[in-house]
Amino acid sequence: MSESTSSRQLRVAVLGVGMMGSFHTQLLSSRVRGARVSVVSDLAADRAEQLAGQVGARVVLDPFEAIAASDVDAVVIATPGGAHEKQVLACLERGIPVLCEKPLTMEADTAYGIVTAERKLGRRLVQVGFMRRFDPEYAQLRELIASGGLGEPLLVHCAHRNPEVPDSFNSPMAITDSVVHEVDVVRFLLDEEIVAVTVLKPTPTPRAPAGVSDPMLVLFETASGRLADVEVFVRTGVAYEVRTEVVGEQGSAIIGLDTGLVRSTPDGRRGGAITPGFVERFGLAYQHQLEAWVDAALGGTVTGPGAWDGYAALAVCDAGVGAVATGARTLVKMEARP
Ligand code: ISE
């Protein structure tokens, strides 16, 4: 263990400081104990300099130099997805913990390469940014299922709605960028793999560009025969709404109703506010994710969703993208877990 980790300060390099990388940098610098951002890396030098100045970090433009730097004990990867594979492998080669935003890589087989490379090392170093696992509501729901409070879970109903996305956000992206979270949630809550995916495409919203299916209904079948349905609708024009309901043999439970504060107002209405976007809805989850990651990384490992979860999500999304294209029920192709 390096001098700094033994004195309980994890020195973190953040690679990629667009929206998510800046957000992680700010959280690490203001809310998360036991860590500081020592290096900020981005090809956009101005953006990197500005953020580094705010948090007292130095800028290293080349991400691989940042991973190798002597003042770096662990790495957060928030670069575009196409850069992840090589950056994660460089962290594994150096033997330091890494928190990688989804997707772990761009294809299931390259993600499997990371699973096997980590396996060869013999210890866990890769965590994938499936932050919903750290959301208090999701954690409570899993706890309830695991304690047997719902009896055997039978069905999961999910809604994933964004107020808006750019026109370039097409139907396959709704699977790989949005539904990928429900893939992980279903695996996390039910503790089993998804084996088949079907996608239905109803009449689209007029907000969707020509040829884009929005909303869509996605149906997952799990290995033991349970079903999970996901409504993904990324141009509602309303707000950010993410709900998950689990129906079991002995009752059901739902999260994501945004019922924190319910107000009555002089115009005779009663209601609360819906979060505008995922950073607001999952702000606490992002913070808890980093706290757990820093705690484990100080001990030289990771404990959150790992390389296998990143691989499984990609394998299911591949089937989902296939199902969008063909309209057919599509089997998930997955390697055996090493
Ligand atoms: C975005 O990339 C995310 O990861 C959000 O969590 C998700 O809700 C949103 O739909 C995605 O576009």
Short mmCIF file of C-alpha atoms and ligand atoms in Angstrom, two decimals:
data_model
loop_
_atom_site.label_atom_id
_atom_site.label_comp_id
_atom_site.label_asym_id
_atom_site.label_seq_id
_atom_site.Cartn_x
_atom_site.Cartn_y
_atom_site.Cartn_z
CA MET A 1 0.00 0.00 0.00
CA SER A 2 1.33 3.45 -0.89
CA GLU A 3 2.18 6.10 1.70
CA SER A 4 -1.00 8.03 1.01
CA THR A 5 -3.41 5.10 1.27
CA SER A 6 -1.80 4.05 4.54
CA SER A 7 -2.54 7.55 5.84
CA ARG A 8 -6.17 7.06 4.69
CA GLN A 9 -6.18 9.50 1.77
CA LEU A 10 -6.93 7.86 -1.53
CA ARG A 11 -5.44 9.91 -4.38
CA VAL A 12 -7.80 9.64 -7.33
CA ALA A 13 -7.32 10.38 -11.03
CA VAL A 14 -10.55 11.28 -12.81
CA LEU A 15 -10.36 10.55 -16.54
CA GLY A 16 -12.82 12.51 -18.65
CA VAL A 17 -14.35 15.59 -17.11
CA GLY A 18 -17.54 16.05 -19.08
CA MET A 19 -20.77 16.07 -17.12
CA MET A 20 -20.26 12.83 -15.15
CA GLY A 21 -16.51 13.22 -14.59
CA SER A 22 -16.96 16.77 -13.25
CA PHE A 23 -19.77 15.58 -11.03
CA HIS A 24 -17.62 12.75 -9.59
CA THR A 25 -14.73 15.18 -9.11
CA GLN A 26 -16.91 17.62 -7.18
CA LEU A 27 -18.41 14.85 -5.04
CA LEU A 28 -14.97 13.38 -4.25
CA SER A 29 -13.70 16.83 -3.33
CA SER A 30 -16.62 17.98 -1.21
CA ARG A 31 -18.68 15.06 0.13
CA VAL A 32 -16.60 11.92 0.19
CA ARG A 33 -14.23 11.33 3.08
CA GLY A 34 -10.88 9.64 2.70
CA ALA A 35 -10.17 10.71 -0.88
CA ARG A 36 -8.93 13.63 -2.89
CA VAL A 37 -8.70 14.16 -6.63
CA SER A 38 -4.98 14.48 -7.33
CA VAL A 39 -5.16 14.30 -11.14
CA VAL A 40 -7.71 15.41 -13.69
CA SER A 41 -7.34 14.18 -17.26
CA ASP A 42 -9.22 15.26 -20.35
CA LEU A 43 -8.26 15.92 -23.95
CA ALA A 44 -10.01 19.28 -23.60
CA ALA A 45 -7.20 21.05 -21.73
CA ASP A 46 -9.24 24.16 -20.84
CA ARG A 47 -12.00 22.15 -19.23
CA ALA A 48 -9.47 20.05 -17.30
CA GLU A 49 -7.49 23.12 -16.11
CA GLN A 50 -10.62 24.85 -14.91
CA LEU A 51 -11.85 21.88 -12.88
CA ALA A 52 -8.39 21.01 -11.57
CA GLY A 53 -8.03 24.61 -10.36
CA GLN A 54 -11.30 24.33 -8.43
CA VAL A 55 -10.31 21.17 -6.55
CA GLY A 56 -6.53 21.59 -6.20
CA ALA A 57 -5.60 18.80 -8.64
CA ARG A 58 -3.02 18.79 -11.42
CA VAL A 59 -3.80 18.16 -15.07
CA VAL A 60 -2.35 15.24 -17.00
CA LEU A 61 -3.70 15.29 -20.54
CA ASP A 62 -2.81 11.70 -21.47
CA PRO A 63 -5.11 9.26 -19.61
CA PHE A 64 -2.47 6.49 -19.59
CA GLU A 65 0.07 8.84 -18.02
CA ALA A 66 -2.56 9.71 -15.44
CA ILE A 67 -3.15 6.01 -14.65
CA ALA A 68 0.61 5.49 -14.26
CA ALA A 69 1.24 8.62 -12.16
CA SER A 70 2.95 8.15 -8.80
CA ASP A 71 0.40 10.42 -7.07
CA VAL A 72 -2.52 8.22 -8.19
CA ASP A 73 -3.82 5.28 -6.09
CA ALA A 74 -7.13 4.70 -7.89
CA VAL A 75 -8.97 5.84 -11.01
CA VAL A 76 -12.47 6.98 -11.95
CA ILE A 77 -13.19 6.56 -15.67
CA ALA A 78 -15.79 8.88 -17.17
CA THR A 79 -14.39 9.11 -20.70
CA PRO A 80 -16.51 8.15 -23.75
CA GLY A 81 -17.36 4.42 -23.77
CA GLY A 82 -15.00 3.61 -26.64
CA ALA A 83 -12.00 4.53 -24.46
CA HIS A 84 -12.95 2.37 -21.46
CA GLU A 85 -11.49 -1.01 -22.39
CA LYS A 86 -7.86 0.09 -22.71
CA GLN A 87 -8.07 2.38 -19.70
CA VAL A 88 -9.55 -0.32 -17.46
CA LEU A 89 -6.92 -2.81 -18.64
CA ALA A 90 -4.17 -0.27 -17.85
CA CYS A 91 -5.55 0.04 -14.29
CA LEU A 92 -5.56 -3.76 -13.96
CA GLU A 93 -1.99 -3.89 -15.24
CA ARG A 94 -0.95 -1.37 -12.61
CA GLY A 95 -2.99 -3.23 -9.98
CA ILE A 96 -5.07 -0.26 -8.81
CA PRO A 97 -8.83 -0.01 -8.15
CA VAL A 98 -10.98 1.55 -10.87
CA LEU A 99 -14.55 2.80 -10.96
CA CYS A 100 -15.67 2.79 -14.60
CA GLU A 101 -18.85 4.45 -15.81
CA LYS A 102 -21.06 2.20 -17.95
CA PRO A 103 -20.54 0.74 -20.47
CA LEU A 104 -17.56 -1.28 -19.22
CA THR A 105 -16.52 -1.66 -22.88
CA MET A 106 -18.34 -1.37 -26.20
CA GLU A 107 -18.86 -5.12 -26.83
CA ALA A 108 -19.66 -8.10 -24.63
CA ASP A 109 -16.57 -10.05 -25.75
CA THR A 110 -14.15 -7.26 -24.82
CA ALA A 111 -15.90 -6.92 -21.45
CA TYR A 112 -15.42 -10.65 -20.98
CA GLY A 113 -11.71 -10.04 -21.66
CA ILE A 114 -11.71 -7.73 -18.64
CA VAL A 115 -13.51 -10.35 -16.53
CA THR A 116 -10.80 -12.89 -17.36
CA ALA A 117 -7.90 -10.41 -16.96
CA GLU A 118 -9.13 -9.50 -13.46
CA ARG A 119 -9.67 -13.16 -12.66
CA LYS A 120 -6.02 -13.86 -13.54
CA LEU A 121 -4.92 -11.19 -11.10
CA GLY A 122 -6.85 -13.00 -8.38
CA ARG A 123 -8.42 -9.94 -6.76
CA ARG A 124 -11.25 -7.56 -7.53
CA LEU A 125 -10.21 -4.16 -8.85
CA VAL A 126 -12.99 -3.21 -11.29
CA GLN A 127 -16.24 -1.58 -10.25
CA VAL A 128 -18.85 -0.52 -12.82
CA GLY A 129 -20.93 2.63 -12.23
CA PHE A 130 -24.30 1.00 -11.71
CA MET A 131 -25.13 3.60 -9.09
CA ARG A 132 -28.73 2.56 -8.53
CA ARG A 133 -27.46 -0.27 -6.31
CA PHE A 134 -26.40 2.49 -3.87
CA ASP A 135 -29.71 4.35 -3.94
CA PRO A 136 -31.37 4.01 -0.53
CA GLU A 137 -34.71 2.97 -2.08
CA TYR A 138 -33.22 0.25 -4.27
CA ALA A 139 -31.10 -1.00 -1.36
CA GLN A 140 -34.26 -1.17 0.80
CA LEU A 141 -36.17 -3.03 -1.90
CA ARG A 142 -33.41 -5.60 -2.26
CA GLU A 143 -33.26 -5.97 1.51
CA LEU A 144 -37.02 -6.60 1.62
CA ILE A 145 -36.80 -9.26 -1.09
CA ALA A 146 -33.75 -10.92 0.48
CA SER A 147 -35.45 -11.03 3.91
CA GLY A 148 -38.39 -12.92 2.35
CA GLY A 149 -40.75 -10.01 3.08
CA LEU A 150 -42.52 -10.40 -0.28
CA GLY A 151 -42.31 -14.18 -0.42
CA GLU A 152 -40.78 -15.36 -3.70
CA PRO A 153 -40.57 -12.45 -6.17
CA LEU A 154 -42.53 -13.25 -9.34
CA LEU A 155 -42.65 -10.11 -11.47
CA VAL A 156 -40.84 -6.80 -11.79
CA HIS A 157 -42.45 -3.74 -13.42
CA CYS A 158 -40.18 -0.83 -14.29
CA ALA A 159 -40.66 2.59 -15.82
CA HIS A 160 -37.70 4.62 -17.04
CA ARG A 161 -38.70 8.03 -18.34
CA ASN A 162 -36.50 10.95 -19.31
CA PRO A 163 -37.96 14.37 -20.09
CA GLU A 164 -35.82 14.77 -23.21
CA VAL A 165 -32.77 13.48 -25.04
CA PRO A 166 -30.90 14.73 -28.13
CA ASP A 167 -32.28 13.70 -31.53
CA SER A 168 -29.20 11.51 -32.00
CA PHE A 169 -30.45 9.26 -29.16
CA ASN A 170 -31.89 6.41 -31.25
CA SER A 171 -33.79 3.22 -30.35
CA PRO A 172 -30.69 1.01 -29.74
CA MET A 173 -29.33 3.75 -27.44
CA ALA A 174 -32.51 3.63 -25.39
CA ILE A 175 -31.47 0.04 -24.64
CA THR A 176 -27.71 0.50 -24.17
CA ASP A 177 -27.79 3.86 -22.38
CA SER A 178 -31.10 3.80 -20.45
CA VAL A 179 -32.52 0.25 -20.12
CA VAL A 180 -29.03 -0.98 -19.19
CA HIS A 181 -29.82 0.33 -15.69
CA GLU A 182 -32.93 -1.86 -15.47
CA VAL A 183 -30.85 -4.81 -16.69
CA ASP A 184 -28.62 -4.30 -13.68
CA VAL A 185 -31.51 -3.57 -11.32
CA VAL A 186 -33.34 -6.77 -12.29
CA ARG A 187 -30.15 -8.85 -11.87
CA PHE A 188 -29.44 -7.08 -8.55
CA LEU A 189 -32.95 -7.52 -7.13
CA LEU A 190 -33.59 -11.05 -8.33
CA ASP A 191 -30.04 -12.32 -8.05
CA GLU A 192 -30.13 -14.25 -11.30
CA GLU A 193 -29.31 -13.79 -14.96
CA ILE A 194 -31.59 -12.56 -17.74
CA VAL A 195 -31.82 -15.14 -20.52
CA ALA A 196 -34.13 -13.63 -23.16
CA VAL A 197 -35.33 -10.21 -24.31
CA THR A 198 -38.39 -9.13 -26.31
CA VAL A 199 -39.07 -5.53 -27.37
CA LEU A 200 -42.44 -4.10 -28.43
CA LYS A 201 -42.69 -0.79 -30.26
CA PRO A 202 -46.01 1.03 -29.83
CA THR A 203 -47.04 4.21 -31.70
CA PRO A 204 -44.21 6.66 -31.09
CA THR A 205 -44.51 10.06 -29.48
CA PRO A 206 -44.53 12.89 -32.05
CA ARG A 207 -41.40 14.12 -30.21
CA ALA A 208 -39.41 11.15 -31.56
CA PRO A 209 -37.44 11.75 -34.78
CA ALA A 210 -38.61 9.73 -37.81
CA GLY A 211 -37.72 6.06 -37.48
CA VAL A 212 -37.04 6.19 -33.73
CA SER A 213 -39.22 4.02 -31.48
CA ASP A 214 -40.05 5.91 -28.31
CA PRO A 215 -41.57 4.65 -26.03
CA MET A 216 -40.76 0.94 -26.11
CA LEU A 217 -41.76 -1.98 -23.89
CA VAL A 218 -38.94 -4.36 -23.05
CA LEU A 219 -39.59 -7.78 -21.56
CA PHE A 220 -36.88 -9.75 -19.77
CA GLU A 221 -37.11 -13.45 -18.94
CA THR A 222 -34.84 -14.69 -16.18
CA ALA A 223 -33.12 -18.05 -15.85
CA SER A 224 -35.70 -19.33 -13.34
CA GLY A 225 -38.68 -18.10 -15.40
CA ARG A 226 -39.52 -14.78 -13.79
CA LEU A 227 -40.58 -11.82 -15.95
CA ALA A 228 -39.57 -8.17 -15.78
CA ASP A 229 -41.10 -5.48 -18.00
CA VAL A 230 -39.60 -2.06 -18.65
CA GLU A 231 -41.35 0.92 -20.19
CA VAL A 232 -38.56 3.07 -21.58
CA PHE A 233 -39.73 6.50 -22.72
CA VAL A 234 -37.00 9.08 -23.11
CA ARG A 235 -38.92 12.05 -24.55
CA THR A 236 -41.89 12.45 -22.19
CA GLY A 237 -41.54 16.23 -22.02
CA VAL A 238 -42.34 15.95 -18.30
CA ALA A 239 -39.51 15.06 -15.87
CA TYR A 240 -37.25 12.19 -14.82
CA GLU A 241 -39.30 9.26 -13.54
CA VAL A 242 -37.77 5.95 -12.59
CA ARG A 243 -40.04 3.43 -10.85
CA THR A 244 -39.60 -0.17 -9.93
CA GLU A 245 -42.26 -2.45 -8.50
CA VAL A 246 -41.66 -6.01 -7.40
CA VAL A 247 -44.63 -8.35 -7.11
CA GLY A 248 -44.09 -11.37 -4.90
CA GLU A 249 -46.07 -14.33 -3.63
CA GLN A 250 -46.93 -12.36 -0.50
CA GLY A 251 -47.35 -8.76 -1.58
CA SER A 252 -45.67 -6.09 -3.63
CA ALA A 253 -43.43 -3.08 -3.10
CA ILE A 254 -42.77 -0.04 -5.24
CA ILE A 255 -40.06 2.62 -5.25
CA GLY A 256 -39.53 5.85 -7.18
CA LEU A 257 -42.83 7.59 -6.49
CA ASP A 258 -41.11 10.90 -5.61
CA THR A 259 -43.44 11.31 -2.64
CA GLY A 260 -40.86 12.96 -0.41
CA LEU A 261 -42.78 16.15 0.24
CA VAL A 262 -46.46 16.39 -0.65
CA ARG A 263 -47.77 19.97 -0.64
CA SER A 264 -51.29 21.38 -0.75
CA THR A 265 -51.37 24.69 -2.62
CA PRO A 266 -53.95 27.54 -2.82
CA ASP A 267 -54.99 26.47 -6.30
CA GLY A 268 -56.56 23.39 -4.72
CA ARG A 269 -53.87 20.94 -5.81
CA ARG A 270 -51.88 18.45 -3.80
CA GLY A 271 -48.59 17.00 -4.91
CA GLY A 272 -44.84 16.85 -4.78
CA ALA A 273 -42.08 17.65 -7.23
CA ILE A 274 -40.66 15.18 -9.72
CA THR A 275 -36.89 15.27 -10.09
CA PRO A 276 -35.87 16.93 -13.36
CA GLY A 277 -32.98 14.58 -14.22
CA PHE A 278 -30.93 11.59 -13.13
CA VAL A 279 -28.30 13.62 -11.29
CA GLU A 280 -30.99 15.00 -8.98
CA ARG A 281 -32.87 11.69 -8.62
CA PHE A 282 -29.75 9.64 -7.98
CA GLY A 283 -27.52 12.29 -6.34
CA LEU A 284 -27.33 10.37 -3.09
CA ALA A 285 -26.74 7.11 -4.94
CA TYR A 286 -23.73 8.62 -6.76
CA GLN A 287 -22.36 9.84 -3.44
CA HIS A 288 -22.87 6.49 -1.67
CA GLN A 289 -21.34 4.72 -4.65
CA LEU A 290 -18.16 6.81 -4.34
CA GLU A 291 -18.06 6.42 -0.55
CA ALA A 292 -18.25 2.63 -0.80
CA TRP A 293 -15.68 2.59 -3.60
CA VAL A 294 -13.23 4.80 -1.68
CA ASP A 295 -13.60 2.70 1.48
CA ALA A 296 -12.84 -0.50 -0.40
CA ALA A 297 -10.11 1.08 -2.56
CA LEU A 298 -8.27 2.20 0.57
CA GLY A 299 -7.97 -1.51 1.27
CA GLY A 300 -6.80 -2.16 -2.32
CA THR A 301 -9.99 -3.74 -3.65
CA VAL A 302 -13.58 -3.02 -4.74
CA THR A 303 -16.86 -4.42 -3.43
CA GLY A 304 -19.58 -2.92 -5.67
CA PRO A 305 -20.94 -4.19 -9.01
CA GLY A 306 -17.96 -5.63 -10.86
CA ALA A 307 -16.59 -6.67 -14.22
CA TRP A 308 -19.01 -9.61 -14.42
CA ASP A 309 -21.98 -7.26 -13.91
CA GLY A 310 -20.60 -4.97 -16.62
CA TYR A 311 -20.22 -7.96 -18.95
CA ALA A 312 -23.68 -9.38 -18.19
CA ALA A 313 -25.28 -5.98 -18.83
CA LEU A 314 -23.58 -5.77 -22.22
CA ALA A 315 -24.65 -9.31 -23.14
CA VAL A 316 -28.28 -8.55 -22.28
CA CYS A 317 -28.15 -5.20 -24.12
CA ASP A 318 -26.77 -6.95 -27.22
CA ALA A 319 -29.85 -9.20 -27.16
CA GLY A 320 -32.03 -6.11 -26.54
CA VAL A 321 -30.58 -4.26 -29.52
CA GLY A 322 -31.11 -7.40 -31.62
CA ALA A 323 -34.73 -7.57 -30.43
CA VAL A 324 -35.29 -3.90 -31.38
CA ALA A 325 -34.03 -4.62 -34.89
CA THR A 326 -35.85 -7.90 -35.55
CA GLY A 327 -38.92 -7.66 -33.34
CA ALA A 328 -38.21 -11.26 -32.29
CA ARG A 329 -37.70 -12.75 -28.83
CA THR A 330 -33.91 -12.87 -28.57
CA LEU A 331 -31.83 -15.17 -26.42
CA VAL A 332 -28.97 -13.68 -24.39
CA LYS A 333 -25.59 -15.18 -25.29
CA MET A 334 -23.44 -15.33 -22.21
CA GLU A 335 -20.20 -17.10 -21.37
CA ALA A 336 -19.98 -19.23 -18.25
CA ARG A 337 -18.96 -17.23 -15.20
CA PRO A 338 -15.30 -17.97 -14.50
C1 ISE B 1 -28.14 8.24 -18.87
O1 ISE B 1 -27.01 7.95 -19.64
C2 ISE B 1 -28.04 7.56 -17.57
O2 ISE B 1 -27.16 6.78 -17.30
C3 ISE B 1 -29.20 7.78 -16.69
O3 ISE B 1 -29.04 7.17 -15.45
C4 ISE B 1 -30.41 7.23 -17.39
O4 ISE B 1 -31.55 7.35 -16.59
C5 ISE B 1 -30.64 7.94 -18.70
O5 ISE B 1 -31.77 7.41 -19.33
C6 ISE B 1 -29.41 7.75 -19.57
O6 ISE B 1 -29.58 8.43 -20.79
#
